[in-house]
PDB file of C-alpha atoms and ligand atoms in Angstrom:
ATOM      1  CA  UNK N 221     104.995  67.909 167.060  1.00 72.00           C
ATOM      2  CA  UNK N 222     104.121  64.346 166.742  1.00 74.00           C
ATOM      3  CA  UNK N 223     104.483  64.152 163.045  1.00 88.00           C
ATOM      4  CA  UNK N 224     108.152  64.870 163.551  1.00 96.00           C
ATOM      5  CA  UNK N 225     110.030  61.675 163.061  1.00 98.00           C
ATOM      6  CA  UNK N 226     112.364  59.470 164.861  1.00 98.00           C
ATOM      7  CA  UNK N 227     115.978  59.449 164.436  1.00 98.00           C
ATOM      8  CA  UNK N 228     118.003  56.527 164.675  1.00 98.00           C
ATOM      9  CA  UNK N 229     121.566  55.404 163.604  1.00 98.00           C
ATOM     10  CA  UNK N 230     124.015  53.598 163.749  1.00 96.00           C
ATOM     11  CA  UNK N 231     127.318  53.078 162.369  1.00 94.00           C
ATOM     12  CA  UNK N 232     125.857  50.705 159.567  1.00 90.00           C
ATOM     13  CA  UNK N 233     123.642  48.125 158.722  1.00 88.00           C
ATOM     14  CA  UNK N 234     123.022  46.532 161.906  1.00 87.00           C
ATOM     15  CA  UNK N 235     120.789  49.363 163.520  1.00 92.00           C
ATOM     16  CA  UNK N 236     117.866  48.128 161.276  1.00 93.00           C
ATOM     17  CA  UNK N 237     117.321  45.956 163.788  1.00 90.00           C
ATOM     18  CA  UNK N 238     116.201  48.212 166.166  1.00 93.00           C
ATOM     19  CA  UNK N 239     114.388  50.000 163.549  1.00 95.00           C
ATOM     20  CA  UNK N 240     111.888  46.969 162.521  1.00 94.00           C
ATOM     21  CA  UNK N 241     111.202  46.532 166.304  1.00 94.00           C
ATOM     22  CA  UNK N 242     110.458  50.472 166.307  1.00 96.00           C
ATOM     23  CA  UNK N 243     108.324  49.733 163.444  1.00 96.00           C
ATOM     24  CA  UNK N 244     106.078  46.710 165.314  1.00 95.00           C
ATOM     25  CA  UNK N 245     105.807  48.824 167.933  1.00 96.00           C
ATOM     26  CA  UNK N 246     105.460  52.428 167.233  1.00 97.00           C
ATOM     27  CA  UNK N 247     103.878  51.957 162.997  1.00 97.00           C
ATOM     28  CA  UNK N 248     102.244  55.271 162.980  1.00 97.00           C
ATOM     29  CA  UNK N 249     105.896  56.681 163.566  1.00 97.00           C
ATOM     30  CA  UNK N 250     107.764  58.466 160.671  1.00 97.00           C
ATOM     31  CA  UNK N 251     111.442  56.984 160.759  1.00 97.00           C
ATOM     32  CA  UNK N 252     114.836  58.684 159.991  1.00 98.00           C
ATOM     33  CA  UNK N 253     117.723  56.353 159.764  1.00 97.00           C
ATOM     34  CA  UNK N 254     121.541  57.135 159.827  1.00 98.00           C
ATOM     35  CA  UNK N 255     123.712  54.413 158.378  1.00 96.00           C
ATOM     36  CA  UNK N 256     127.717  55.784 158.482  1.00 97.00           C
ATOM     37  CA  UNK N 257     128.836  53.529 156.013  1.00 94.00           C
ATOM     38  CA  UNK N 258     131.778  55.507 155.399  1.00 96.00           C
ATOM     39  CA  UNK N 259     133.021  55.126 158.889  1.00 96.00           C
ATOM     40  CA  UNK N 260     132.004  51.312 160.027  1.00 92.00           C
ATOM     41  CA  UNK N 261     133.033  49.901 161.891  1.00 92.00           C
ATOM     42  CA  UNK N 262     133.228  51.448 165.506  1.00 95.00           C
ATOM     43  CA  UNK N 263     133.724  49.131 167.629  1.00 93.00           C
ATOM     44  CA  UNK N 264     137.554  49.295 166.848  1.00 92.00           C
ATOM     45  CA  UNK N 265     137.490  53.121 166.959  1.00 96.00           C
ATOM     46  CA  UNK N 266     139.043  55.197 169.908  1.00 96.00           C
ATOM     47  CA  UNK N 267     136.355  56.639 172.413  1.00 96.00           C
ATOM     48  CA  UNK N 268     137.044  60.152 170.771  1.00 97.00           C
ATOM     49  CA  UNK N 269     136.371  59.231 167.037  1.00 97.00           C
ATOM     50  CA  UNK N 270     132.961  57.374 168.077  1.00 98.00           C
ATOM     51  CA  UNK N 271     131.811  60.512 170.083  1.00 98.00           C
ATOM     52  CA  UNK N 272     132.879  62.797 167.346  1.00 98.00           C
ATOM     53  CA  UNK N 273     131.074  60.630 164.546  1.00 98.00           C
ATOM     54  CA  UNK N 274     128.016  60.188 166.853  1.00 98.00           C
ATOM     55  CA  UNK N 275     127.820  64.152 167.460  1.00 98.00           C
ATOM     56  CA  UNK N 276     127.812  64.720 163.649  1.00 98.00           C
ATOM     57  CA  UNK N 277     125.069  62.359 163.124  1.00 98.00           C
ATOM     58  CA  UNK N 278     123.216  63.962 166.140  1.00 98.00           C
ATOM     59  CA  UNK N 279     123.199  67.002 164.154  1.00 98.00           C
ATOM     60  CA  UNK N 280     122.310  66.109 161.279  1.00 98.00           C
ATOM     61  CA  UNK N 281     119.220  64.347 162.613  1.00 98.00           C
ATOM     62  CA  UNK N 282     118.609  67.404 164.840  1.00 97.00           C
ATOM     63  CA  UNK N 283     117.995  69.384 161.569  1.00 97.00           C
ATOM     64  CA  UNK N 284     115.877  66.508 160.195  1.00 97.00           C
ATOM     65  CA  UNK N 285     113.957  68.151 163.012  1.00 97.00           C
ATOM     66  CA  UNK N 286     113.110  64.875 164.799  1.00 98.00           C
ATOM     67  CA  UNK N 287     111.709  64.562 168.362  1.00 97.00           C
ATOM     68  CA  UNK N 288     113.751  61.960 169.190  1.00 98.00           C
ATOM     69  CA  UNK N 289     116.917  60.052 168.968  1.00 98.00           C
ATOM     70  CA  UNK N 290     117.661  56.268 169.663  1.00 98.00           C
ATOM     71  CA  UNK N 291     121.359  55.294 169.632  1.00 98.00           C
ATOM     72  CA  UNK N 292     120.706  52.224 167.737  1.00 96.00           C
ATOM     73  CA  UNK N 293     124.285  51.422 167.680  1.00 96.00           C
ATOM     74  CA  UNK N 294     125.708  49.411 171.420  1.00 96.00           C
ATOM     75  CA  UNK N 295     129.102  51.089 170.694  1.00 96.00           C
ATOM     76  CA  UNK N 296     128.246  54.357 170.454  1.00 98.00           C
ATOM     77  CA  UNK N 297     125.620  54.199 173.373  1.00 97.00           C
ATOM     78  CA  UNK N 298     128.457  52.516 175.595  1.00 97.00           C
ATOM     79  CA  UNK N 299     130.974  55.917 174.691  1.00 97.00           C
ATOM     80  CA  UNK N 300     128.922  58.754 173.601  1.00 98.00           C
ATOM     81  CA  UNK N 301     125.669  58.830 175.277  1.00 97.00           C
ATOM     82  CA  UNK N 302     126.413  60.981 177.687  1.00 97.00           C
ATOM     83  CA  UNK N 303     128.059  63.686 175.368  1.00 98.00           C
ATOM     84  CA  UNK N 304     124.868  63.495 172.931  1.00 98.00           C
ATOM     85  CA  UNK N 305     122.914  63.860 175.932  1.00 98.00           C
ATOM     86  CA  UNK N 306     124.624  66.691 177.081  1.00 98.00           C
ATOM     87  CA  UNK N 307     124.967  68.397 173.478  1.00 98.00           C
ATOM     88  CA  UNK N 308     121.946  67.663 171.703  1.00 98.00           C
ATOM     89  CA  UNK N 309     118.280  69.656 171.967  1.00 97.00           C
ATOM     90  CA  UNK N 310     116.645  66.280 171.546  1.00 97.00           C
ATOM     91  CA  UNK N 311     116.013  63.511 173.857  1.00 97.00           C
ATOM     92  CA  UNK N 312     118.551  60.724 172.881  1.00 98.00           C
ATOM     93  CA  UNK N 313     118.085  57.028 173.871  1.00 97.00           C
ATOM     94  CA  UNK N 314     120.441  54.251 173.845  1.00 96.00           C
ATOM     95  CA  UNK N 315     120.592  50.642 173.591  1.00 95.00           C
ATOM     96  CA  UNK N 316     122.451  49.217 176.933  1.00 96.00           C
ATOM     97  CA  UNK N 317     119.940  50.358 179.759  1.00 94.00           C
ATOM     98  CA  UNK N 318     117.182  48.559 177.550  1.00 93.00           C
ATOM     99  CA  UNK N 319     119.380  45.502 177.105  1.00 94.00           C
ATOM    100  CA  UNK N 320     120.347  45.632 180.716  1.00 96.00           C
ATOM    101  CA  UNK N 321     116.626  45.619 182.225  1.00 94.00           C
ATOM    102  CA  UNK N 322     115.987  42.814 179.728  1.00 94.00           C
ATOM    103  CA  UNK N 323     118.972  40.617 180.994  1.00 97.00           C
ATOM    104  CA  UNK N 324     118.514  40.748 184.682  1.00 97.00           C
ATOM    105  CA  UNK N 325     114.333  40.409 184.059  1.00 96.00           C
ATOM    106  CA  UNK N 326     115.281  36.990 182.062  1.00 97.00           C
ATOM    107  CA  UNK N 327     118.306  35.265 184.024  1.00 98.00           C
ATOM    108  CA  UNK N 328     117.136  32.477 186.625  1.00 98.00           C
ATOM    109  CA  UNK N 329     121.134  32.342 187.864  1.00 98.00           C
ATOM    110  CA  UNK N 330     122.054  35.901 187.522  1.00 98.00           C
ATOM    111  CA  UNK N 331     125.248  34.465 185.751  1.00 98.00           C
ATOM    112  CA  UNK N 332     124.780  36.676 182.330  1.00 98.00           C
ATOM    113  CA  UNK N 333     127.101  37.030 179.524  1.00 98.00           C
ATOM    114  CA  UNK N 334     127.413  39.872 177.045  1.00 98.00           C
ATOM    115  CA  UNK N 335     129.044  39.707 173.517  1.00 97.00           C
ATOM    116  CA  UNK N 336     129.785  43.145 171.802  1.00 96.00           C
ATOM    117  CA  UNK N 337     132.222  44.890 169.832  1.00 94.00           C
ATOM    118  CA  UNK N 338     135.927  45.713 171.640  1.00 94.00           C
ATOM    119  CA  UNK N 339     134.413  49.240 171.899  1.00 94.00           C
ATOM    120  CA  UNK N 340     131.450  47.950 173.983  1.00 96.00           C
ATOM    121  CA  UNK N 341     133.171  45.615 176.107  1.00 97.00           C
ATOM    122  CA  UNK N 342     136.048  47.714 177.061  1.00 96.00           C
ATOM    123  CA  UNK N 343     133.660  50.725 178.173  1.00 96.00           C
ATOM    124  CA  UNK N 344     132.023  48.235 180.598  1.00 97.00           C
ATOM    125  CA  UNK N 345     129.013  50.003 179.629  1.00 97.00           C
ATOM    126  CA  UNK N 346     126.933  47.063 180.263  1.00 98.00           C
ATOM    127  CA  UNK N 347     128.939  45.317 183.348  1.00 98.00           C
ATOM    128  CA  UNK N 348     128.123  48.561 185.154  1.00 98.00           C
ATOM    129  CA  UNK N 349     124.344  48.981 184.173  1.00 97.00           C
ATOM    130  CA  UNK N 350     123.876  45.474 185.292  1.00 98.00           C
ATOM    131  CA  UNK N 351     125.405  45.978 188.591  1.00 98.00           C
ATOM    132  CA  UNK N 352     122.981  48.734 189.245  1.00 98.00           C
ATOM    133  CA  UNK N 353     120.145  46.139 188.564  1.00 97.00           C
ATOM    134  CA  UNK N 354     121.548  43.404 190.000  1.00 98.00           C
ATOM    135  CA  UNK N 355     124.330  43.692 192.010  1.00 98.00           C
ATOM    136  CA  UNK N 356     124.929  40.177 192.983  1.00 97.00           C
ATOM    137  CA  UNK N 357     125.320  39.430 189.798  1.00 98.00           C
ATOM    138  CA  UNK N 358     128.220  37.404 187.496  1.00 98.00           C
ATOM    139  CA  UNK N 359     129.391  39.057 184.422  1.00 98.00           C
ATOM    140  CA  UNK N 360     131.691  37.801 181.636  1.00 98.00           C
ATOM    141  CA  UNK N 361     132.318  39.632 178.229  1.00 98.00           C
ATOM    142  CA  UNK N 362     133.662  38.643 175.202  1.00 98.00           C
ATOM    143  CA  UNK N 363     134.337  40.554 171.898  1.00 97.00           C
ATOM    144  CA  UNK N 364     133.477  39.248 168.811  1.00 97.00           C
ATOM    145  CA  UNK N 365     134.659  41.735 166.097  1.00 93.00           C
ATOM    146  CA  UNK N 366     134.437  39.267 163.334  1.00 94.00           C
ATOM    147  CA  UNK N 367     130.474  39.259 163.705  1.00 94.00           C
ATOM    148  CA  UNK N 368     130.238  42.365 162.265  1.00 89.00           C
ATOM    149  CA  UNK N 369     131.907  42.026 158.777  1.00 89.00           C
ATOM    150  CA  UNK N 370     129.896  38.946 158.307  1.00 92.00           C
ATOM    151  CA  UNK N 371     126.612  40.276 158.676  1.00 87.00           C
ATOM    152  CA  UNK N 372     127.772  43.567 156.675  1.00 80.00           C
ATOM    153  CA  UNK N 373     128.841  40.975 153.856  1.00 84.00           C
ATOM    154  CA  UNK N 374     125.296  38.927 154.286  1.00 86.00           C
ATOM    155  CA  UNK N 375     127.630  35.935 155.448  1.00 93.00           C
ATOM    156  CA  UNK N 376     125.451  34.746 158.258  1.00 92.00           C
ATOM    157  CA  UNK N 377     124.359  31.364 156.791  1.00 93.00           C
ATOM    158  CA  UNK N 378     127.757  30.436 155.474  1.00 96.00           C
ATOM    159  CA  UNK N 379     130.206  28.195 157.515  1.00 96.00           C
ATOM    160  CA  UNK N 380     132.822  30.342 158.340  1.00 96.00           C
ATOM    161  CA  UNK N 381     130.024  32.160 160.564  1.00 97.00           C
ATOM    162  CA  UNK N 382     129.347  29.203 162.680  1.00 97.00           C
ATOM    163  CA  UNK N 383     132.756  28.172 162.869  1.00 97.00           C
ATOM    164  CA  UNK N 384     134.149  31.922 164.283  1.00 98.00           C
ATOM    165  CA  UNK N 385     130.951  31.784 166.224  1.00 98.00           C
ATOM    166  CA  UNK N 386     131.927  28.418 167.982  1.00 98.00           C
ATOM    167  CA  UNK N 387     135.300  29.890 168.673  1.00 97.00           C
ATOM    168  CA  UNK N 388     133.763  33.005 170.426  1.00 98.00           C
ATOM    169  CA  UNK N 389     131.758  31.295 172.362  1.00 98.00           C
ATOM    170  CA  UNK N 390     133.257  28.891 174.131  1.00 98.00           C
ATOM    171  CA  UNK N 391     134.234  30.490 177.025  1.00 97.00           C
ATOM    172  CA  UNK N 392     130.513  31.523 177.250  1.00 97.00           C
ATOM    173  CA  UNK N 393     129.747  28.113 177.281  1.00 97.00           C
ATOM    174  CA  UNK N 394     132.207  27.106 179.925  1.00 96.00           C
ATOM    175  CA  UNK N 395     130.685  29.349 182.260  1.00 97.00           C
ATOM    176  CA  UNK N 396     127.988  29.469 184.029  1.00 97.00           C
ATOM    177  CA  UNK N 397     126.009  31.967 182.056  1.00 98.00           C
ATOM    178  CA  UNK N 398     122.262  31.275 181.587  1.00 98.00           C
ATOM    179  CA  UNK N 399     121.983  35.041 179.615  1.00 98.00           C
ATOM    180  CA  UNK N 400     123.552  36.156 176.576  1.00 98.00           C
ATOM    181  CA  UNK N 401     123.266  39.660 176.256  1.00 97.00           C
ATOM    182  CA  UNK N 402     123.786  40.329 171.978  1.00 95.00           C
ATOM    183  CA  UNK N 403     125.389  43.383 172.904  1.00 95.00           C
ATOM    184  CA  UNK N 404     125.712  44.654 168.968  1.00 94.00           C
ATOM    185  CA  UNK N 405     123.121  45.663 167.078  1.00 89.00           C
ATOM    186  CA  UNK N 406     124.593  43.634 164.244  1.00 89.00           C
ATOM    187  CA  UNK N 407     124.709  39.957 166.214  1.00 92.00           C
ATOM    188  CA  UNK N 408     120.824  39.187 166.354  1.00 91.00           C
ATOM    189  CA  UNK N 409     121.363  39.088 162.761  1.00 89.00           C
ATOM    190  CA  UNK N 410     123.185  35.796 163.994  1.00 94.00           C
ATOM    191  CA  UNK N 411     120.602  34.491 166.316  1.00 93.00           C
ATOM    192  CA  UNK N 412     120.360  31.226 165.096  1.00 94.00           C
ATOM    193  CA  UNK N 413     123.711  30.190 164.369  1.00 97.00           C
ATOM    194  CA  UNK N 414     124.305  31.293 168.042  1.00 97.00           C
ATOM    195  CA  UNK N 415     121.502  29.928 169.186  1.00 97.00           C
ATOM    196  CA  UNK N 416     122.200  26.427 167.789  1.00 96.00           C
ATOM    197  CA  UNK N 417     125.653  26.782 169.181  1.00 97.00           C
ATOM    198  CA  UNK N 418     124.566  27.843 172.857  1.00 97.00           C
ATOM    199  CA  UNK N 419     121.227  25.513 172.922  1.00 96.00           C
ATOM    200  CA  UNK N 420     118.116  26.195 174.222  1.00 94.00           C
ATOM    201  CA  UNK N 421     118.761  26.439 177.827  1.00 95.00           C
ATOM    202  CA  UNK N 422     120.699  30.198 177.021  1.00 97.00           C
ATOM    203  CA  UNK N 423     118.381  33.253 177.033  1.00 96.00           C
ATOM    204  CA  UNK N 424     119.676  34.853 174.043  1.00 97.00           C
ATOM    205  CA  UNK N 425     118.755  39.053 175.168  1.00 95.00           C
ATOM    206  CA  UNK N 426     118.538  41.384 172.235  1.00 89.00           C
ATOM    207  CA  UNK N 427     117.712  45.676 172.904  1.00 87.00           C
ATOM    208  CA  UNK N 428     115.424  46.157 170.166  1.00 91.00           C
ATOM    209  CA  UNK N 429     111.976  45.280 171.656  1.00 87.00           C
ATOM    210  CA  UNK N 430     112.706  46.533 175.060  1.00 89.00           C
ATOM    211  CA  UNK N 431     114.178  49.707 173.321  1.00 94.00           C
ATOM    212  CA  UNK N 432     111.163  50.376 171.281  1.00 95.00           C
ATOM    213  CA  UNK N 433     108.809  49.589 173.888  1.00 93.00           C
ATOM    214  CA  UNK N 434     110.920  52.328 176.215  1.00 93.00           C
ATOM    215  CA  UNK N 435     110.456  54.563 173.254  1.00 96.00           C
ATOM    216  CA  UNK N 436     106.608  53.902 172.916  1.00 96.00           C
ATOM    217  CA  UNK N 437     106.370  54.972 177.013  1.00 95.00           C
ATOM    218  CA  UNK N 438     108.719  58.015 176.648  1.00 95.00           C
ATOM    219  CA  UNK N 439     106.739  59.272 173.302  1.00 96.00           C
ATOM    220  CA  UNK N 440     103.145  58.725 175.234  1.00 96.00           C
ATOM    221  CA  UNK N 441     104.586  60.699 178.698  1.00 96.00           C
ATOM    222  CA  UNK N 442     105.238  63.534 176.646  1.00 95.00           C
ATOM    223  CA  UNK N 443     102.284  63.498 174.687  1.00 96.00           C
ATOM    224  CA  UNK N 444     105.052  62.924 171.563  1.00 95.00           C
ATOM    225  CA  UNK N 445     103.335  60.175 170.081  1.00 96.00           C
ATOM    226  CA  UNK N 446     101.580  59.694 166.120  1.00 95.00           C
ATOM    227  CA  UNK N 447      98.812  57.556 166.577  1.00 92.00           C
ATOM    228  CA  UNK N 448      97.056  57.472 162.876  1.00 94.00           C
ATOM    229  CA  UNK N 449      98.178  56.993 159.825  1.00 94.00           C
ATOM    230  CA  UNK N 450     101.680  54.533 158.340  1.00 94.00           C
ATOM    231  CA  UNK N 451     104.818  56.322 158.973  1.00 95.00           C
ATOM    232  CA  UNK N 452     107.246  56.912 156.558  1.00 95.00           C
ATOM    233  CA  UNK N 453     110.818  55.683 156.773  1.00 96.00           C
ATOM    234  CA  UNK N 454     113.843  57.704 155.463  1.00 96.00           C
ATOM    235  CA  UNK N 455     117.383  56.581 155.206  1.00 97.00           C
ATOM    236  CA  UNK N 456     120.773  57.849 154.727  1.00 97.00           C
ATOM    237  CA  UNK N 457     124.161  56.274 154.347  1.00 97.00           C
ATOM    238  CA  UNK N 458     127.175  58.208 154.512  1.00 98.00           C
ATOM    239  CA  UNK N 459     128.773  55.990 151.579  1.00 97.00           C
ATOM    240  CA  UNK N 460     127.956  53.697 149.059  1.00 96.00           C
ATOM    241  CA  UNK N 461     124.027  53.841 149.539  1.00 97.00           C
ATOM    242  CA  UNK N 462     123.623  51.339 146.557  1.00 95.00           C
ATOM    243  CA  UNK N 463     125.208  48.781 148.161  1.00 92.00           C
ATOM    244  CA  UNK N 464     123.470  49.784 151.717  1.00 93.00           C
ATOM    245  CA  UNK N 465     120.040  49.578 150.258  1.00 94.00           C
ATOM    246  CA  UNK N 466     120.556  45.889 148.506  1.00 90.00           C
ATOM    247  CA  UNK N 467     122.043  44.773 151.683  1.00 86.00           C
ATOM    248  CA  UNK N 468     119.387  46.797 153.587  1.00 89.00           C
ATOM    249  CA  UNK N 469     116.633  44.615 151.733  1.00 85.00           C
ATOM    250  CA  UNK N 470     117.561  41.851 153.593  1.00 80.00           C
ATOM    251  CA  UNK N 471     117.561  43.128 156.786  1.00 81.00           C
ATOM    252  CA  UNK N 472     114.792  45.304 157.059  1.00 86.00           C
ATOM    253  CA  UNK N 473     111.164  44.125 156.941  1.00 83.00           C
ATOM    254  CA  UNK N 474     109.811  47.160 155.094  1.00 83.00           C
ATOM    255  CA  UNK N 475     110.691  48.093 151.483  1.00 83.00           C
ATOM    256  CA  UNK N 476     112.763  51.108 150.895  1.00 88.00           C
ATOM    257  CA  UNK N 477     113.207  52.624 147.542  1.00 87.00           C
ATOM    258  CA  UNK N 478     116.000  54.980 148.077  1.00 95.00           C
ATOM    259  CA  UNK N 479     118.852  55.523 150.170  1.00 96.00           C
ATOM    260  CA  UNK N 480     120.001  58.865 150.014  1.00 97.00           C
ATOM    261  CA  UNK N 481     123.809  59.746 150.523  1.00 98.00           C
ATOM    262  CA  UNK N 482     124.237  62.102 153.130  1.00 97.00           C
ATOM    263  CA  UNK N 483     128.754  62.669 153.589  1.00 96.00           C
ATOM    264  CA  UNK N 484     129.077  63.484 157.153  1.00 89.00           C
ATOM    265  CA  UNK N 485     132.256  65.218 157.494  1.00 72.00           C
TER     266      UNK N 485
HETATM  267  N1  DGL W 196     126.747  48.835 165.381  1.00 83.91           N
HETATM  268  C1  DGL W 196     127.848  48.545 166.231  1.00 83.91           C
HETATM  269  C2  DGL W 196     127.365  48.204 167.631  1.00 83.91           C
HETATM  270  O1  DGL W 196     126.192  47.978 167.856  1.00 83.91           O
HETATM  271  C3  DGL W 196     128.691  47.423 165.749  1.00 83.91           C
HETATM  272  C4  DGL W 196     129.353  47.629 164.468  1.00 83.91           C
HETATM  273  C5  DGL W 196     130.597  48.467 164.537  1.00 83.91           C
HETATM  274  O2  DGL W 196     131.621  48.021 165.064  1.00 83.91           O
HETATM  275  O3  DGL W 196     130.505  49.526 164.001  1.00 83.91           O
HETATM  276  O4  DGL W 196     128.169  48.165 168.514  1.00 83.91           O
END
């Protein structure tokens, strides 16, 4: 049972993120990762598609015969977690409770901001798990759909990236907000252009630590955990897995050799 890997996706490239902090933490671990190429992005997609999309991949990574699966994607965590919870064999885990319970650990004002996609923000997904935590506190959200295509296209350093960044967040940076929450797996890619832009009085709060260390806790309580040896990491892309792995290279701390191209639908 604790050879069986760990599933994660997401609706691209961004989810690597999570999956190097899964790798610090967790390295005996064998790794399964979903990348739907063919479908990215979500965060523009209707509530229905993202569940429907997230289901398949559930599947799929339910006959990979994994033990768990992490949402590594804030989009579909914010819409379909609770329908791959309630569908799926396997434990699922998502990204906003994690990124939540970071956030209110970190602010000193309880003013906290969160960027995601339009998917993300609209659900409220994280306005409402914050609440919970801290109820006093002061929310604002702002989507940022053009993050994503620039970190897909490996555009982070250029200067349309800090210029669309400075745009987003200035409303951040009129308020009060002492958190920013990077509510998209794809914007820590962006950490320091934002970071730059925000200075170094902002908490900038990504999932994938907290996430991975949630994992480590959930794998040890149910005896679920590999303890010896390097896990292996697998990956899939729906489409174009050429592309994915060059693009992958950069993201991901580990070396892959293959990607293999898995259609979902
Ligand atoms: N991975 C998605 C997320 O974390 C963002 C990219 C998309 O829109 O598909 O919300």
């Amino acid at each position: 049972m604790t050879k069986k890997a760990i599933g994660v996706f997401d609706s691209g490239l961004g989810g690597l993120t999570i999956l190097n902090a899964l790798r610090r933490t967790l390295p005996h671990e064998n790794l399964i990762y979903f990348g739907d190429t063919a479908n990215v992005p979500y965060g523009s997609k209707s509530k229905e598609a993202v569940t429907r999309l997230s289901l398949a991949i559930g599947r799929f990574l339910q006959e990979q015969n994994v033990k768990l699966i992490v949402v590594a994607c804030n989009t579909a965590s914010a819409q379909a977690l609770g329908e791959l919870k309630k569908r799926l064999a396997v434990p699922v885990m998502g990204v906003i409770e994690p990124g939540a319970t970071k956030a209110v650990g970190v602010t000193k004002n309880g003013h906290i901001a969160v960027l995601g996609t339009e998917g993300t923000v609209n659900s409220k997904a994280y306005p409402k798990a914050l609440l919970k935590k801290l109820p006093n506190a002061h929310i604002i959200q702002q989507a940022c759909p053009l993050f994503v295509p620039l970190v897909e296209e490996n555009w982070t350093n250029k200067p349309a990236a800090e210029l669309i960044a400075r745009e987003y967040l200035l409303p951040i940076q009129q308020s009060r907000a002492d958190t920013v929450i990077l509510g998209c797996t794809h914007y820590p890619v962006l950490k320091e252009v934002l970071a730059r832009i925000l200075g170094a009085q902002v908490n900038l709060v990504d999932s994938a630590d907290t996430l991975a260390e949630a994992a480590q806790v959930f794998l040890r309580k149910h005896h679920l955990a590999q303890t010896t040896g390097k896990g292996r990491i697998t990956v899939y892309a729906s489409d174009a897995p050429q592309r994915f792995k060059r693009l992958a290279q950069i993201l991901l701390a580990d070396k892959i050799s293959t990607v293999h191209l898995k259609k979902l639908l």
